[in-house]
Amino acid sequence: MARPIRGEITVPGDKSISHRAIMLAAIAEGTSRIDGFLEGEDTRATAAIFAALGVAIEAPALSRRIVHGVGLHGLAPPSGVLDCGNSGTGMRLLAGLLAGQRFDTVLAGDASLSNRPMRRVIEPLSTMGAIVDAEAGGLPPLRLRGGRDLRGIVYTPPVASAQIKSAVLLAGLYARGETEIREVHATRDYTERMLATFGWPIEFSSGHARLTGGHRLRAADIDVPSDFSSAAFFIVAATLVPGSELVLRGVGLNPRRTGLLEVLRLMGADIREEGRREQGGEIVADLVVRHAPLRGVEVPVACVPDMIDEFPILFIAAAVARGTTTVRGAAELRVKESDRIATMAAGLRALGVAVHETPDGAVIDGGAIGGGAVGSAGDHRVAMSFAVAGLVAGDAIRIADCANVATSFPQFLELAADAGFALNPGV
Ligand code: S3P
């Protein structure tokens, strides 16, 4: 068993907000300053794409960007393929933003992204008048035809997805008339909030957003809060290791992101919020996490969209909890950076945990985690989750294929060491 996790840490900036800040600042008029920008591979890929589209972006310090916006119609044709790396958010949001440009573009990605479904954005964008070609099965690369006249639509995404919603809203900036989103399950509303921050008239409430094309974005300063999804690994680590008490400073607590808090509390976790305040239009708080024994639960299906990125680490909490944890209604996990149901189930089984996979979830019999070798399928969140499992495992866990941790959280090892957990990157 590891030493208690103690002290105070600040995890890096929110990935979703960092992507959007670069995108909107790039097509705004004037100079925007972004503080707390996530220095991850995904968000840097998005910044590099806008540089390739002719936007001057300065990086005067780590986690800071100064973006010299070119206005809604000021992007320049790129000289080559735009590389989104590992980022589904980058590719899907850019598909919307680039569908209304006057020039053609090609969006490509790494091996994982090249296998992720894009029909979900191609369909609504095509209805708006865009021409988007993909590989067989609706897979990347995406080829977007420029010079199209887009028209607004009323759209209900077939799955709960902020990426689909955002792609349609960003295309809506360039469309004639009104673009409206009606969600069955509300998803994170960062695009809506940030459009408002950049001065675009938009009406939105939980599960609903409406805007019209043809306005302007004006430069804004964005202060990005800490990413709840990065904090999640430390929240679970401090919960699982006896004697722990960890403070996480300034964590973004947008209610469409914090489903894991609700579920961990149902399981018996001791997580307090202190100093609730506003930062850059988002609610943030310091989280104080103390060790607590967990019990298995049925994860409420209503919580699933609010914790869609947290299932890998929830699976680890469930494997340690006493009793059975059941996850349902989470088929989207099969099309994330890896098939997260299959990757997590295979890894936990290799560590001696009884996991029954279902098409849209899993049933995990908790108790104890053993040592062993697991794969992470190149998935950053799977790798970090098994690193946390190593704190409470009966023996060492070897995790293969961890390089992609840098996509969302390159400082993970460093911060883990600060909090007192030793990980050996060479093993
Ligand atoms: C994101 C939305 C989510 C999430 C992803 C980031 C975003 O994807 O999994 O990590 O920034 O909009 P979906 O909206 O497709 O579920």
Short mmCIF file of C-alpha atoms and ligand atoms in Angstrom, two decimals:
data_model
loop_
_atom_site.label_atom_id
_atom_site.label_comp_id
_atom_site.label_asym_id
_atom_site.label_seq_id
_atom_site.Cartn_x
_atom_site.Cartn_y
_atom_site.Cartn_z
CA MET A 1 0.00 0.00 0.00
CA ALA A 2 1.28 3.46 -0.91
CA ARG A 3 2.09 6.23 1.55
CA PRO A 4 -0.80 8.64 2.22
CA ILE A 5 -1.43 11.24 -0.50
CA ARG A 6 -1.13 14.61 1.19
CA GLY A 7 -0.54 18.25 0.44
CA GLU A 8 -1.92 20.71 -2.08
CA ILE A 9 -1.78 20.56 -5.84
CA THR A 10 -3.13 22.57 -8.77
CA VAL A 11 -3.84 20.50 -11.86
CA PRO A 12 -3.44 22.10 -15.32
CA GLY A 13 -6.06 24.02 -17.28
CA ASP A 14 -9.23 22.56 -18.70
CA LYS A 15 -8.80 20.84 -22.05
CA SER A 16 -12.27 21.60 -23.41
CA ILE A 17 -12.02 25.28 -22.51
CA SER A 18 -8.45 25.60 -23.83
CA HIS A 19 -9.48 24.26 -27.26
CA ARG A 20 -12.43 26.62 -27.46
CA ALA A 21 -10.45 29.62 -26.24
CA ILE A 22 -7.92 29.22 -29.07
CA MET A 23 -10.64 28.68 -31.66
CA LEU A 24 -12.79 31.66 -30.74
CA ALA A 25 -9.85 33.98 -30.09
CA ALA A 26 -8.51 33.09 -33.55
CA ILE A 27 -11.68 34.19 -35.33
CA ALA A 28 -12.37 37.15 -33.05
CA GLU A 29 -11.40 40.71 -33.86
CA GLY A 30 -8.50 41.94 -31.76
CA THR A 31 -5.99 40.44 -29.37
CA SER A 32 -7.08 37.90 -26.77
CA ARG A 33 -5.05 36.65 -23.86
CA ILE A 34 -5.50 33.12 -22.54
CA ASP A 35 -4.19 32.24 -19.08
CA GLY A 36 -4.18 28.72 -17.71
CA PHE A 37 -4.01 27.29 -21.25
CA LEU A 38 -3.46 23.52 -21.13
CA GLU A 39 0.01 22.71 -22.44
CA GLY A 40 -1.17 19.34 -23.70
CA GLU A 41 -0.56 17.79 -27.09
CA ASP A 42 -4.26 18.00 -28.00
CA THR A 43 -4.62 21.70 -27.30
CA ARG A 44 -1.24 22.52 -28.81
CA ALA A 45 -2.36 20.72 -31.96
CA THR A 46 -5.37 23.03 -32.15
CA ALA A 47 -3.14 26.10 -31.67
CA ALA A 48 -0.79 24.83 -34.40
CA ILE A 49 -3.75 24.41 -36.76
CA PHE A 50 -4.73 28.07 -36.33
CA ALA A 51 -1.13 29.11 -36.87
CA ALA A 52 -1.31 27.14 -40.15
CA LEU A 53 -4.49 29.09 -40.94
CA GLY A 54 -2.59 32.34 -40.63
CA VAL A 55 -3.31 33.32 -37.02
CA ALA A 56 -0.41 34.77 -35.03
CA ILE A 57 -0.29 33.08 -31.63
CA GLU A 58 2.37 34.03 -29.10
CA ALA A 59 3.38 31.84 -26.18
CA PRO A 60 5.16 34.33 -23.89
CA ALA A 61 5.11 31.88 -20.98
CA LEU A 62 3.95 28.37 -20.21
CA SER A 63 0.15 28.18 -20.05
CA ARG A 64 -0.23 31.60 -21.62
CA ARG A 65 -1.20 32.43 -25.18
CA ILE A 66 -1.71 35.77 -26.86
CA VAL A 67 -3.90 35.29 -29.92
CA HIS A 68 -4.09 37.96 -32.60
CA GLY A 69 -7.55 37.27 -33.95
CA VAL A 70 -8.18 37.65 -37.66
CA GLY A 71 -11.97 38.01 -37.55
CA LEU A 72 -14.66 35.61 -38.71
CA HIS A 73 -13.54 35.71 -42.36
CA GLY A 74 -9.82 36.31 -41.90
CA LEU A 75 -8.44 32.76 -41.84
CA ALA A 76 -6.05 31.94 -44.69
CA PRO A 77 -5.95 28.70 -46.69
CA PRO A 78 -3.43 26.28 -45.14
CA SER A 79 -0.67 24.80 -47.24
CA GLY A 80 -1.22 21.23 -46.08
CA VAL A 81 -3.27 18.78 -44.05
CA LEU A 82 -4.34 20.01 -40.59
CA ASP A 83 -3.23 17.52 -37.94
CA CYS A 84 -5.56 17.20 -34.95
CA GLY A 85 -3.31 14.58 -33.31
CA ASN A 86 -5.27 12.48 -30.81
CA SER A 87 -8.06 14.99 -30.33
CA GLY A 88 -11.68 14.20 -31.17
CA THR A 89 -12.68 17.59 -29.76
CA GLY A 90 -10.22 19.34 -32.05
CA MET A 91 -11.39 17.52 -35.15
CA ARG A 92 -15.14 17.73 -34.55
CA LEU A 93 -15.21 21.37 -33.50
CA LEU A 94 -12.89 22.35 -36.34
CA ALA A 95 -15.10 20.50 -38.83
CA GLY A 96 -17.90 22.89 -37.83
CA LEU A 97 -15.73 25.98 -37.80
CA LEU A 98 -14.05 25.22 -41.12
CA ALA A 99 -17.21 24.08 -42.97
CA GLY A 100 -18.11 27.72 -43.62
CA GLN A 101 -14.71 28.95 -44.89
CA ARG A 102 -14.05 30.02 -48.44
CA PHE A 103 -11.22 27.49 -48.89
CA ASP A 104 -10.86 23.70 -48.73
CA THR A 105 -9.29 21.99 -45.74
CA VAL A 106 -8.32 18.45 -44.72
CA LEU A 107 -8.43 17.37 -41.08
CA ALA A 108 -6.43 14.29 -40.10
CA GLY A 109 -5.34 12.64 -36.86
CA ASP A 110 -3.32 9.85 -35.25
CA ALA A 111 -4.18 6.13 -35.37
CA SER A 112 -6.75 6.39 -32.55
CA LEU A 113 -8.48 9.45 -33.97
CA SER A 114 -8.49 7.88 -37.43
CA ASN A 115 -10.81 5.22 -36.04
CA ARG A 116 -13.29 7.53 -34.35
CA PRO A 117 -16.76 8.13 -35.80
CA MET A 118 -17.23 11.41 -37.65
CA ARG A 119 -20.63 10.77 -39.23
CA ARG A 120 -22.10 12.35 -36.14
CA VAL A 121 -20.78 15.72 -37.30
CA ILE A 122 -20.82 15.10 -41.05
CA GLU A 123 -24.58 14.54 -41.03
CA PRO A 124 -25.71 17.79 -39.40
CA LEU A 125 -23.05 19.81 -41.22
CA SER A 126 -24.22 18.36 -44.55
CA THR A 127 -27.79 19.31 -43.68
CA MET A 128 -26.49 22.84 -43.19
CA GLY A 129 -25.09 22.76 -46.72
CA ALA A 130 -21.48 21.77 -46.05
CA ILE A 131 -19.64 19.26 -48.17
CA VAL A 132 -17.55 16.95 -46.00
CA ASP A 133 -15.98 13.78 -47.36
CA ALA A 134 -14.61 11.07 -45.11
CA GLU A 135 -13.09 7.63 -45.46
CA ALA A 136 -15.33 4.54 -45.59
CA GLY A 137 -17.44 4.27 -42.45
CA GLY A 138 -17.34 8.02 -41.85
CA LEU A 139 -13.76 7.92 -40.55
CA PRO A 140 -11.05 10.61 -40.79
CA PRO A 141 -9.40 12.25 -42.61
CA LEU A 142 -12.19 14.74 -43.28
CA ARG A 143 -12.12 16.77 -46.49
CA LEU A 144 -14.10 19.99 -46.22
CA ARG A 145 -15.10 21.83 -49.37
CA GLY A 146 -14.84 25.62 -49.08
CA GLY A 147 -17.09 28.31 -50.51
CA ARG A 148 -20.36 26.74 -49.39
CA ASP A 149 -23.35 28.79 -48.31
CA LEU A 150 -24.45 27.34 -45.00
CA ARG A 151 -27.95 27.62 -43.58
CA GLY A 152 -29.01 27.28 -39.95
CA ILE A 153 -30.79 24.18 -38.70
CA VAL A 154 -32.70 22.98 -35.67
CA TYR A 155 -30.84 19.92 -34.48
CA THR A 156 -31.13 17.28 -31.78
CA PRO A 157 -27.88 15.31 -31.52
CA PRO A 158 -28.59 11.55 -31.56
CA VAL A 159 -26.12 11.00 -28.70
CA ALA A 160 -25.28 13.22 -25.73
CA SER A 161 -22.25 15.02 -27.16
CA ALA A 162 -20.92 18.52 -26.58
CA GLN A 163 -18.65 17.97 -29.57
CA ILE A 164 -21.56 17.48 -31.96
CA LYS A 165 -23.44 20.41 -30.45
CA SER A 166 -20.36 22.62 -30.71
CA ALA A 167 -19.61 21.64 -34.31
CA VAL A 168 -23.13 22.69 -35.32
CA LEU A 169 -23.02 25.94 -33.33
CA LEU A 170 -19.63 26.90 -34.79
CA ALA A 171 -20.89 26.22 -38.31
CA GLY A 172 -23.92 28.31 -37.31
CA LEU A 173 -21.68 31.36 -36.95
CA TYR A 174 -21.19 31.22 -40.72
CA ALA A 175 -24.74 30.19 -41.59
CA ARG A 176 -27.68 32.14 -42.86
CA GLY A 177 -30.51 32.30 -40.31
CA GLU A 178 -30.93 30.58 -37.01
CA THR A 179 -29.12 27.53 -35.68
CA GLU A 180 -30.73 25.80 -32.75
CA ILE A 181 -29.69 22.81 -30.64
CA ARG A 182 -32.18 20.84 -28.59
CA GLU A 183 -30.45 18.19 -26.51
CA VAL A 184 -32.08 15.15 -24.96
CA HIS A 185 -29.34 15.09 -22.30
CA ALA A 186 -27.67 18.40 -21.57
CA THR A 187 -23.90 18.40 -22.16
CA ARG A 188 -21.07 20.77 -21.21
CA ASP A 189 -21.91 24.29 -22.33
CA TYR A 190 -18.44 25.78 -22.78
CA THR A 191 -18.98 26.71 -26.42
CA GLU A 192 -22.14 28.60 -25.59
CA ARG A 193 -20.57 30.39 -22.62
CA MET A 194 -17.46 31.31 -24.53
CA LEU A 195 -19.39 32.59 -27.53
CA ALA A 196 -21.20 34.91 -25.13
CA THR A 197 -17.88 35.97 -23.58
CA PHE A 198 -16.60 36.88 -27.06
CA GLY A 199 -19.72 38.98 -27.59
CA TRP A 200 -21.75 36.76 -29.95
CA PRO A 201 -25.48 37.04 -29.28
CA ILE A 202 -26.55 33.58 -28.11
CA GLU A 203 -29.47 32.34 -26.10
CA PHE A 204 -28.83 29.22 -24.07
CA SER A 205 -30.03 27.21 -21.13
CA SER A 206 -29.55 23.62 -20.00
CA GLY A 207 -29.90 21.41 -23.12
CA HIS A 208 -30.77 24.27 -25.43
CA ALA A 209 -28.87 26.83 -27.50
CA ARG A 210 -29.81 29.21 -30.29
CA LEU A 211 -27.83 31.71 -32.33
CA THR A 212 -27.91 33.39 -35.71
CA GLY A 213 -25.08 33.82 -38.18
CA GLY A 214 -23.46 37.00 -39.31
CA HIS A 215 -22.31 38.69 -36.12
CA ARG A 216 -18.76 39.38 -34.91
CA LEU A 217 -16.61 37.98 -32.14
CA ARG A 218 -14.63 40.51 -30.12
CA ALA A 219 -11.35 39.67 -28.40
CA ALA A 220 -11.62 38.60 -24.77
CA ASP A 221 -9.34 37.51 -21.96
CA ILE A 222 -9.88 33.95 -20.79
CA ASP A 223 -8.74 32.55 -17.46
CA VAL A 224 -8.97 28.77 -17.80
CA PRO A 225 -9.85 26.87 -14.59
CA SER A 226 -8.18 23.57 -13.63
CA ASP A 227 -9.51 20.56 -15.49
CA PHE A 228 -11.92 18.48 -13.42
CA SER A 229 -11.04 15.41 -15.50
CA SER A 230 -7.36 15.73 -14.54
CA ALA A 231 -8.29 16.39 -10.91
CA ALA A 232 -10.36 13.17 -10.97
CA PHE A 233 -7.27 10.93 -10.84
CA PHE A 234 -6.09 12.64 -7.68
CA ILE A 235 -9.56 12.71 -6.12
CA VAL A 236 -9.78 8.94 -6.48
CA ALA A 237 -6.15 8.41 -5.40
CA ALA A 238 -6.66 10.32 -2.14
CA THR A 239 -9.98 8.56 -1.56
CA LEU A 240 -8.45 5.11 -1.94
CA VAL A 241 -5.19 5.42 0.00
CA PRO A 242 -5.65 5.27 3.80
CA GLY A 243 -4.43 8.32 5.71
CA SER A 244 -4.71 10.64 2.69
CA GLU A 245 -5.82 14.25 2.77
CA LEU A 246 -5.29 16.20 -0.42
CA VAL A 247 -6.31 19.71 -1.44
CA LEU A 248 -6.89 20.41 -5.14
CA ARG A 249 -6.90 24.14 -5.82
CA GLY A 250 -9.23 25.96 -8.21
CA VAL A 251 -10.91 23.00 -9.88
CA GLY A 252 -13.55 23.79 -12.52
CA LEU A 253 -16.93 22.52 -11.28
CA ASN A 254 -19.20 23.05 -14.26
CA PRO A 255 -22.20 20.87 -13.31
CA ARG A 256 -22.05 19.10 -16.68
CA ARG A 257 -18.60 17.79 -15.73
CA THR A 258 -18.89 16.73 -12.11
CA GLY A 259 -20.98 13.55 -12.27
CA LEU A 260 -18.04 11.68 -10.74
CA LEU A 261 -18.31 13.72 -7.52
CA GLU A 262 -21.93 12.70 -7.17
CA VAL A 263 -21.16 9.02 -7.78
CA LEU A 264 -18.10 8.94 -5.50
CA ARG A 265 -20.17 10.52 -2.74
CA LEU A 266 -22.84 7.85 -3.26
CA MET A 267 -20.02 5.33 -2.81
CA GLY A 268 -19.04 6.95 0.50
CA ALA A 269 -16.23 9.33 -0.52
CA ASP A 270 -15.30 12.30 1.67
CA ILE A 271 -14.90 15.28 -0.68
CA ARG A 272 -15.48 18.82 0.53
CA GLU A 273 -15.72 21.95 -1.59
CA GLU A 274 -14.19 25.10 -0.16
CA GLY A 275 -14.00 28.66 -1.42
CA ARG A 276 -16.54 28.33 -4.22
CA ARG A 277 -15.96 31.27 -6.54
CA GLU A 278 -16.19 32.35 -10.16
CA GLN A 279 -13.23 32.23 -12.52
CA GLY A 280 -13.61 33.22 -16.14
CA GLY A 281 -17.37 32.68 -15.99
CA GLU A 282 -17.02 29.17 -14.52
CA ILE A 283 -17.59 27.98 -10.94
CA VAL A 284 -14.37 26.77 -9.33
CA ALA A 285 -13.62 25.55 -5.82
CA ASP A 286 -10.83 23.97 -3.82
CA LEU A 287 -11.56 20.30 -3.21
CA VAL A 288 -10.47 18.70 0.04
CA VAL A 289 -10.38 14.94 -0.33
CA ARG A 290 -9.91 12.55 2.60
CA HIS A 291 -9.55 8.81 2.48
CA ALA A 292 -12.80 6.92 2.87
CA PRO A 293 -13.80 3.30 2.32
CA LEU A 294 -16.04 2.92 -0.73
CA ARG A 295 -19.00 0.68 -1.43
CA GLY A 296 -20.24 -0.42 -4.85
CA VAL A 297 -23.21 1.38 -6.39
CA GLU A 298 -25.43 1.41 -9.42
CA VAL A 299 -24.20 4.45 -11.31
CA PRO A 300 -27.31 6.55 -12.04
CA VAL A 301 -27.75 6.63 -15.84
CA ALA A 302 -28.58 10.34 -15.58
CA CYS A 303 -25.02 10.98 -14.34
CA VAL A 304 -23.35 9.35 -17.35
CA PRO A 305 -23.01 12.38 -19.69
CA ASP A 306 -21.72 14.46 -16.75
CA MET A 307 -18.86 12.06 -16.13
CA ILE A 308 -18.22 10.71 -19.62
CA ASP A 309 -14.43 11.14 -19.34
CA GLU A 310 -14.23 9.78 -15.80
CA PHE A 311 -15.23 6.14 -16.32
CA PRO A 312 -11.68 4.77 -16.49
CA ILE A 313 -10.92 6.14 -13.02
CA LEU A 314 -14.39 5.21 -11.73
CA PHE A 315 -13.67 1.61 -12.78
CA ILE A 316 -10.60 1.69 -10.50
CA ALA A 317 -12.64 3.07 -7.58
CA ALA A 318 -15.25 0.38 -8.25
CA ALA A 319 -12.59 -2.36 -8.26
CA VAL A 320 -11.50 -1.33 -4.76
CA ALA A 321 -15.00 -0.65 -3.38
CA ARG A 322 -16.78 -3.29 -1.32
CA GLY A 323 -19.58 -4.86 -3.36
CA THR A 324 -20.75 -4.53 -6.93
CA THR A 325 -20.74 -1.45 -9.13
CA THR A 326 -22.94 -1.41 -12.22
CA VAL A 327 -22.51 0.98 -15.15
CA ARG A 328 -25.24 1.21 -17.79
CA GLY A 329 -26.14 3.64 -20.56
CA ALA A 330 -22.50 4.39 -21.36
CA ALA A 331 -22.05 2.93 -24.88
CA GLU A 332 -20.27 6.16 -25.89
CA LEU A 333 -17.27 4.84 -23.94
CA ARG A 334 -16.67 2.41 -26.79
CA VAL A 335 -15.80 5.24 -29.20
CA LYS A 336 -13.49 7.37 -27.05
CA GLU A 337 -9.68 7.47 -27.41
CA SER A 338 -9.96 3.70 -26.99
CA ASP A 339 -12.90 1.38 -26.37
CA ARG A 340 -12.80 2.28 -22.70
CA ILE A 341 -15.16 -0.48 -21.59
CA ALA A 342 -13.03 -3.16 -23.25
CA THR A 343 -9.65 -1.64 -22.31
CA MET A 344 -10.56 -1.14 -18.67
CA ALA A 345 -12.25 -4.55 -18.36
CA ALA A 346 -9.25 -6.33 -19.88
CA GLY A 347 -6.81 -4.46 -17.64
CA LEU A 348 -8.78 -5.06 -14.46
CA ARG A 349 -9.17 -8.74 -15.27
CA ALA A 350 -5.40 -8.97 -15.72
CA LEU A 351 -5.17 -7.61 -12.16
CA GLY A 352 -7.52 -10.26 -10.80
CA VAL A 353 -10.72 -8.18 -10.64
CA ALA A 354 -14.01 -9.80 -11.71
CA VAL A 355 -15.52 -7.60 -14.44
CA HIS A 356 -18.44 -8.47 -16.65
CA GLU A 357 -18.60 -6.37 -19.81
CA THR A 358 -21.97 -5.37 -21.27
CA PRO A 359 -22.61 -3.53 -24.56
CA ASP A 360 -23.18 -0.22 -22.75
CA GLY A 361 -21.29 -0.65 -19.49
CA ALA A 362 -19.89 -3.16 -17.02
CA VAL A 363 -20.51 -4.92 -13.75
CA ILE A 364 -17.49 -4.79 -11.46
CA ASP A 365 -17.13 -6.91 -8.34
CA GLY A 366 -14.91 -4.84 -6.10
CA GLY A 367 -12.65 -5.82 -3.25
CA ALA A 368 -9.00 -5.80 -4.10
CA ILE A 369 -6.68 -5.17 -7.04
CA GLY A 370 -3.65 -7.38 -7.64
CA GLY A 371 -0.44 -6.63 -9.51
CA GLY A 372 0.31 -7.46 -13.12
CA ALA A 373 0.76 -6.08 -16.62
CA VAL A 374 -1.93 -4.04 -18.36
CA GLY A 375 -2.23 -2.29 -21.71
CA SER A 376 -3.58 1.21 -22.09
CA ALA A 377 -4.29 1.04 -25.83
CA GLY A 378 -2.53 4.40 -26.12
CA ASP A 379 -5.37 6.00 -24.13
CA HIS A 380 -4.22 8.75 -21.75
CA ARG A 381 -7.02 8.36 -19.24
CA VAL A 382 -6.67 4.58 -19.09
CA ALA A 383 -2.92 4.90 -18.42
CA MET A 384 -3.45 7.42 -15.60
CA SER A 385 -6.24 5.32 -14.10
CA PHE A 386 -4.05 2.24 -13.85
CA ALA A 387 -1.29 4.40 -12.35
CA VAL A 388 -3.74 5.26 -9.56
CA ALA A 389 -4.65 1.56 -9.24
CA GLY A 390 -0.96 0.90 -8.59
CA LEU A 391 -1.24 2.83 -5.32
CA VAL A 392 -3.57 0.27 -3.80
CA ALA A 393 -2.66 -2.89 -5.72
CA GLY A 394 -1.27 -5.96 -3.97
CA ASP A 395 1.82 -5.83 -6.21
CA ALA A 396 3.36 -3.62 -8.90
CA ILE A 397 1.33 -2.78 -12.01
CA ARG A 398 3.19 -2.37 -15.30
CA ILE A 399 1.36 -0.16 -17.77
CA ALA A 400 2.29 -0.37 -21.43
CA ASP A 401 1.90 2.41 -23.98
CA CYS A 402 1.64 5.49 -21.74
CA ALA A 403 3.06 8.22 -23.97
CA ASN A 404 -0.40 9.64 -24.70
CA VAL A 405 -0.72 10.89 -21.11
CA ALA A 406 0.85 14.00 -22.65
CA THR A 407 -2.27 14.64 -24.73
CA SER A 408 -4.22 15.92 -21.72
CA PHE A 409 -1.90 15.95 -18.73
CA PRO A 410 1.85 16.09 -19.43
CA GLN A 411 2.59 17.12 -15.83
CA PHE A 412 0.86 14.04 -14.39
CA LEU A 413 4.03 12.30 -13.17
CA GLU A 414 5.40 15.48 -11.64
CA LEU A 415 2.18 16.31 -9.78
CA ALA A 416 1.80 12.71 -8.68
CA ALA A 417 5.30 12.91 -7.18
CA ASP A 418 4.35 16.20 -5.44
CA ALA A 419 1.35 14.53 -3.86
CA GLY A 420 3.56 11.70 -2.68
CA PHE A 421 2.96 8.91 -5.12
CA ALA A 422 5.94 7.42 -6.76
CA LEU A 423 5.54 6.18 -10.32
CA ASN A 424 8.37 4.67 -12.24
CA PRO A 425 8.19 5.82 -15.86
CA GLY A 426 11.04 3.53 -16.90
CA VAL A 427 9.45 0.26 -15.87
C1 S3P B 1 -15.55 17.23 -25.04
C2 S3P B 1 -16.72 16.50 -25.04
C3 S3P B 1 -16.80 15.08 -24.69
C4 S3P B 1 -15.54 14.58 -23.97
C5 S3P B 1 -14.28 15.11 -24.57
C6 S3P B 1 -14.28 16.63 -24.62
C7 S3P B 1 -15.61 18.64 -25.44
O1 S3P B 1 -16.98 14.35 -25.88
O2 S3P B 1 -15.51 13.19 -23.95
O3 S3P B 1 -13.15 14.67 -23.82
O4 S3P B 1 -14.64 19.36 -25.18
O5 S3P B 1 -16.62 19.04 -26.01
P1 S3P B 1 -18.46 14.11 -26.45
O6 S3P B 1 -19.12 15.42 -26.41
O7 S3P B 1 -18.36 13.60 -27.83
O8 S3P B 1 -19.07 13.11 -25.51
#
